[in-house]
Every structure is written in structure tokens, then in C-alpha cells.
Amino acid sequence: MTQTMTALYDTLGAAEAARDELIALGIADSEVFVRSADTEANTGLAPGTEDKGFWASLGDLFMPDKDRYAYSEGIRRGGYLLSVRVPDGLEDRAVDVMERSGPIDLDERTETWRGEGWTGGTSATSTTGSSSYASSPGANAIGTAGYADTARTSAYADTTAFTGTAGTEATVQLTEEELKVGKRQAAGGLVRVRTYVVERPVEEQVDLHSERVTIERRPVDQEVVSGVAAFQERTIEAVERGEEVVVSKTARVKEEIALHKDVETQTEMVRDTVRSMDVEIEDDRTGHGLGSTDPTLPRDKT
């Protein structure tokens, strides 16, 4: 998407300064042109570009003939026309660059020319004409000559005389923009809960019991009782027992962490601007053979 902008300068230096700054913005060199009456002074043309003539080159800017007349007159008087195809998003910065170099106010300049006798292309055979070029907001010296390359829209207002016969009509359509506000899903942030294993040392005391067998020899002096085998072999045993540590682990759940989603509704005010077309009706009929004047038709802007 590109938009073509134009500005007229009194000096070549001013036009070239604006051209260099536009290229510094990132606009391709082949998209910036400086045109003048002297073909040797034309700069910014891509190598190998065919010179179609000034009038035909202005036609590439998609402007009406009457606006080309004014620019042509400015060129004839020694001016330099800068035109640039600006990519989408750089329009405001491009306007600032072109204004800094001091472009002329085309409407003011054409009024001066008319005061000097310039007819402004009012006749069918005139080679120059007056300009009603639509300028960018806040920059009446800079014109916008179109919009998307694939879908150009007129930015001019032409006046056409109604020459139809009785019983026919001419219409002017008023358009108006409507603001449509929708909504879409947008990511608002992420909450992540991650578990991981950590180890920590622990201590626990335990009492262990153990058995010990001792041998004790005591002296005895007594007579063997009758009936008891005095010389019979015998064996007695005593087993020592002791406790030892046994370790085991049991996993227990000690806490739960849960994620919940709650829906909140908030009202946001959307502010923008919409364009609409208004109409101005002028009724200059004097009644001299033109019929009666309808008093219901307004004479001021409505």
C-alpha cells in the first residue's frame, strides 16, 4: 500500500533536501522524483526511465487535469515539483520532511498568478489551469495524489455543469462513514505452576537394645546328690540378641495448588473519527426567464 504525495518548491536545493530526507526515512530512491521545466535538472529518476514529458508524468499521479495545470504553471515559472510514493505507515513523517524544506502554498500562489493575469485554464484552449488540489490535513502545501496502487481513490472535487434536458436530473451523493467496533481474543499473560524435587537432610534419634552373654565361674563345694549323673556330658547355649535400625520412607500429600479461571467484564470506551459529506446549496437565480425561485432551497451551508 502506497500513497503519492507532491509538493512544489521555489528552489532545486529545497526539493533535493526534501528528497534526501525522504530516502533517509527508508523510501526507495526510485520512488522519489523531482521534476522541473529543465529536463537536465530532473533528478531522482531511475536509470533507464523513459522521459514521457512533464504533462504525461503528472498524469501518473492520478490527479485531475485542472490540478496538473497549476503544477505545470508552477514548473513553467521555475518551480520544482517533488513527488514521492510513500509506503503505508510513513505518511505523517513524510509530510513533516516535506514541510521542513519550505514548499509553496499552491492555493495562495495560484491566487497571486490570477492577480497577474493568469487565466487558470478557464478556456477550452488554455494550456494552464487553476488548482483545487486536496491537501493533507494541516499541510496545505502538500498534496496527496492517491492511495493503494491496486485500488486508487480520487482525492479531488470536480465541478461539472448540468446540461441535461428538461425532465432529467443530476445527482450528488453524500457518503458517510460508520464506526464498527468488534472484539477478538488476545493473550493477556501466562501463569505456570511447576513442581520439582528438592532434597534436605533430616535427623531422628532411636534407642537400640542389645543383649550380652557373660560367663561367670563360681567355686562350689558340695556332695553330689544321689541319683544325679555326676559325669554326664552336657552343653548349654545362650544367644545374644540386639536391635538394629530399619529405615523406610512414606510419601504423604501435604498441600494442593489449583489454578482457576474467572471471567471479568469491563467496558472500554472506543473513540475515533468518522467522515461524512455535507452539502452547500447556492441558488443564484434572479427570475429573469429562469422560472420562480423555490424559497425552501437554502442559500447557506447545511
Short mmCIF file of N, CA, C and O in Angstrom, two decimals, residues 16-71:
data_model
loop_
_atom_site.label_atom_id
_atom_site.label_comp_id
_atom_site.label_asym_id
_atom_site.label_seq_id
_atom_site.Cartn_x
_atom_site.Cartn_y
_atom_site.Cartn_z
N GLU A 16 15.63 19.02 -3.42
CA GLU A 16 16.59 17.93 -3.25
C GLU A 16 16.81 17.62 -1.77
O GLU A 16 17.02 16.46 -1.40
N ALA A 17 16.78 18.65 -0.92
CA ALA A 17 16.93 18.41 0.52
C ALA A 17 15.78 17.55 1.03
O ALA A 17 15.98 16.61 1.82
N ALA A 18 14.56 17.85 0.58
CA ALA A 18 13.41 17.03 0.98
C ALA A 18 13.54 15.62 0.44
O ALA A 18 13.23 14.64 1.12
N ARG A 19 14.00 15.50 -0.83
CA ARG A 19 14.17 14.17 -1.42
C ARG A 19 15.17 13.34 -0.62
O ARG A 19 14.93 12.17 -0.32
N ASP A 20 16.30 13.93 -0.22
CA ASP A 20 17.32 13.18 0.51
C ASP A 20 16.80 12.72 1.87
O ASP A 20 17.09 11.61 2.32
N GLU A 21 16.02 13.58 2.55
CA GLU A 21 15.47 13.19 3.85
C GLU A 21 14.44 12.08 3.69
O GLU A 21 14.33 11.19 4.55
N LEU A 22 13.66 12.12 2.61
CA LEU A 22 12.67 11.05 2.38
C LEU A 22 13.37 9.72 2.15
O LEU A 22 12.93 8.67 2.64
N ILE A 23 14.46 9.73 1.42
CA ILE A 23 15.21 8.50 1.19
C ILE A 23 15.81 8.00 2.50
O ILE A 23 15.86 6.79 2.77
N ALA A 24 16.22 8.94 3.37
CA ALA A 24 16.77 8.56 4.67
C ALA A 24 15.71 7.91 5.55
O ALA A 24 16.05 7.13 6.46
N LEU A 25 14.44 8.20 5.31
CA LEU A 25 13.36 7.55 6.06
C LEU A 25 13.22 6.07 5.71
O LEU A 25 12.56 5.33 6.42
N GLY A 26 13.81 5.67 4.60
CA GLY A 26 13.67 4.29 4.15
C GLY A 26 12.88 4.14 2.88
O GLY A 26 12.61 3.02 2.44
N ILE A 27 12.49 5.26 2.27
CA ILE A 27 11.76 5.21 0.99
C ILE A 27 12.77 4.99 -0.12
O ILE A 27 13.84 5.61 -0.15
N ALA A 28 12.45 4.09 -1.04
CA ALA A 28 13.38 3.75 -2.12
C ALA A 28 13.66 4.98 -2.98
O ALA A 28 12.79 5.81 -3.23
N ASP A 29 14.91 5.07 -3.46
CA ASP A 29 15.32 6.19 -4.31
C ASP A 29 14.46 6.27 -5.57
O ASP A 29 14.16 7.36 -6.07
N SER A 30 14.05 5.10 -6.07
CA SER A 30 13.25 5.07 -7.30
C SER A 30 11.83 5.54 -7.09
O SER A 30 11.08 5.70 -8.06
N GLU A 31 11.42 5.78 -5.84
CA GLU A 31 10.05 6.22 -5.54
C GLU A 31 9.97 7.72 -5.30
O GLU A 31 8.90 8.24 -4.98
N VAL A 32 11.10 8.43 -5.40
CA VAL A 32 11.13 9.88 -5.15
C VAL A 32 11.58 10.58 -6.43
O VAL A 32 12.61 10.22 -7.01
N PHE A 33 10.82 11.57 -6.89
CA PHE A 33 11.09 12.26 -8.15
C PHE A 33 11.07 13.77 -7.94
O PHE A 33 10.25 14.28 -7.18
N VAL A 34 11.99 14.45 -8.61
CA VAL A 34 11.98 15.92 -8.67
C VAL A 34 11.86 16.31 -10.13
O VAL A 34 12.69 15.92 -10.96
N ARG A 35 10.82 17.08 -10.48
CA ARG A 35 10.56 17.48 -11.86
C ARG A 35 10.70 18.99 -11.98
O ARG A 35 10.32 19.73 -11.08
N SER A 36 11.24 19.42 -13.11
CA SER A 36 11.37 20.85 -13.38
C SER A 36 11.20 21.08 -14.87
O SER A 36 11.13 20.14 -15.67
N ALA A 37 11.15 22.37 -15.26
CA ALA A 37 11.00 22.70 -16.67
C ALA A 37 12.24 22.30 -17.46
O ALA A 37 12.16 21.93 -18.63
N ASP A 38 13.37 22.36 -16.85
CA ASP A 38 14.62 22.00 -17.49
C ASP A 38 14.84 20.51 -17.32
O ASP A 38 15.06 20.03 -16.22
N THR A 39 14.75 19.75 -18.38
CA THR A 39 14.89 18.29 -18.26
C THR A 39 16.25 17.89 -17.73
O THR A 39 16.40 16.83 -17.13
N GLU A 40 17.27 18.75 -17.93
CA GLU A 40 18.59 18.44 -17.40
C GLU A 40 18.61 18.54 -15.88
O GLU A 40 19.49 17.96 -15.24
N ALA A 41 17.63 19.28 -15.30
CA ALA A 41 17.60 19.45 -13.84
C ALA A 41 16.78 18.38 -13.16
O ALA A 41 16.70 18.34 -11.95
N ASN A 42 16.11 17.51 -13.94
CA ASN A 42 15.32 16.44 -13.33
C ASN A 42 16.23 15.49 -12.58
O ASN A 42 17.21 15.01 -13.12
N THR A 43 15.94 15.26 -11.34
CA THR A 43 16.73 14.33 -10.53
C THR A 43 15.81 13.32 -9.90
O THR A 43 14.61 13.50 -9.83
N GLY A 44 16.40 12.25 -9.41
CA GLY A 44 15.61 11.22 -8.76
C GLY A 44 15.00 10.23 -9.71
O GLY A 44 14.27 9.35 -9.29
N LEU A 45 15.24 10.31 -11.01
CA LEU A 45 14.68 9.36 -11.96
C LEU A 45 15.49 8.09 -11.96
O LEU A 45 16.72 8.11 -11.89
N ALA A 46 14.83 6.96 -11.98
CA ALA A 46 15.52 5.68 -12.01
C ALA A 46 16.28 5.55 -13.32
O ALA A 46 15.84 6.03 -14.36
N PRO A 47 17.47 4.91 -13.30
CA PRO A 47 18.24 4.73 -14.54
C PRO A 47 17.41 4.02 -15.60
O PRO A 47 16.73 3.03 -15.31
N GLY A 48 17.45 4.55 -16.82
CA GLY A 48 16.72 3.92 -17.92
C GLY A 48 15.27 4.32 -18.00
O GLY A 48 14.53 3.81 -18.84
N THR A 49 14.79 5.24 -17.08
CA THR A 49 13.39 5.64 -17.12
C THR A 49 13.13 6.48 -18.37
O THR A 49 13.85 7.42 -18.66
N GLU A 50 12.08 6.17 -19.11
CA GLU A 50 11.75 6.90 -20.33
C GLU A 50 11.12 8.24 -19.97
O GLU A 50 10.24 8.33 -19.13
N ASP A 51 11.59 9.32 -20.57
CA ASP A 51 11.05 10.64 -20.34
C ASP A 51 9.79 10.81 -21.18
O ASP A 51 9.86 11.03 -22.37
N LYS A 52 8.62 10.73 -20.52
CA LYS A 52 7.36 10.83 -21.24
C LYS A 52 6.88 12.27 -21.36
O LYS A 52 5.81 12.52 -21.92
N GLY A 53 7.62 13.23 -20.82
CA GLY A 53 7.17 14.60 -20.83
C GLY A 53 6.52 14.95 -19.51
O GLY A 53 5.96 14.11 -18.81
N PHE A 54 6.60 16.25 -19.17
CA PHE A 54 6.11 16.67 -17.87
C PHE A 54 4.61 16.44 -17.72
O PHE A 54 4.14 15.94 -16.71
N TRP A 55 3.84 16.83 -18.74
CA TRP A 55 2.37 16.70 -18.64
C TRP A 55 1.96 15.24 -18.45
O TRP A 55 1.13 14.93 -17.61
N ALA A 56 2.57 14.32 -19.23
CA ALA A 56 2.23 12.91 -19.09
C ALA A 56 2.68 12.36 -17.75
O ALA A 56 2.01 11.51 -17.15
N SER A 57 3.82 12.82 -17.25
CA SER A 57 4.31 12.32 -15.96
C SER A 57 3.38 12.73 -14.83
O SER A 57 3.19 11.99 -13.86
N LEU A 58 2.78 13.93 -14.93
CA LEU A 58 1.81 14.33 -13.91
C LEU A 58 0.58 13.46 -13.97
O LEU A 58 -0.10 13.26 -12.96
N GLY A 59 0.26 12.94 -15.14
CA GLY A 59 -0.89 12.05 -15.25
C GLY A 59 -0.70 10.79 -14.45
O GLY A 59 -1.67 10.17 -13.99
N ASP A 60 0.56 10.35 -14.24
CA ASP A 60 0.83 9.15 -13.44
C ASP A 60 0.48 9.36 -11.98
O ASP A 60 0.38 8.40 -11.22
N LEU A 61 0.32 10.62 -11.54
CA LEU A 61 -0.02 10.90 -10.16
C LEU A 61 -1.51 10.81 -9.89
O LEU A 61 -1.97 11.05 -8.78
N PHE A 62 -2.31 10.48 -10.90
CA PHE A 62 -3.75 10.29 -10.76
C PHE A 62 -4.43 11.55 -10.21
O PHE A 62 -5.22 11.49 -9.29
N MET A 63 -4.08 12.72 -10.78
CA MET A 63 -4.73 13.96 -10.38
C MET A 63 -5.51 14.49 -11.57
O MET A 63 -5.16 14.22 -12.72
N PRO A 64 -6.56 15.27 -11.34
CA PRO A 64 -7.33 15.83 -12.45
C PRO A 64 -6.48 16.79 -13.28
O PRO A 64 -5.48 17.32 -12.82
N ASP A 65 -6.94 17.05 -14.52
CA ASP A 65 -6.19 17.94 -15.41
C ASP A 65 -6.04 19.33 -14.81
O ASP A 65 -4.99 19.96 -14.95
N LYS A 66 -7.07 19.82 -14.15
CA LYS A 66 -7.00 21.19 -13.61
C LYS A 66 -5.90 21.33 -12.57
O LYS A 66 -5.29 22.39 -12.43
N ASP A 67 -5.61 20.25 -11.82
CA ASP A 67 -4.53 20.31 -10.85
C ASP A 67 -3.18 20.21 -11.54
O ASP A 67 -2.20 20.82 -11.10
N ARG A 68 -3.15 19.45 -12.62
CA ARG A 68 -1.91 19.41 -13.39
C ARG A 68 -1.61 20.78 -14.01
O ARG A 68 -0.45 21.16 -14.17
N TYR A 69 -2.67 21.54 -14.36
CA TYR A 69 -2.45 22.88 -14.91
C TYR A 69 -1.70 23.76 -13.91
O TYR A 69 -0.76 24.47 -14.28
N ALA A 70 -2.11 23.72 -12.64
CA ALA A 70 -1.48 24.57 -11.64
C ALA A 70 -0.02 24.17 -11.43
O ALA A 70 0.87 25.02 -11.36
N TYR A 71 0.24 22.86 -11.32
CA TYR A 71 1.62 22.42 -11.15
C TYR A 71 2.44 22.75 -12.40
O TYR A 71 3.62 23.13 -12.30
#
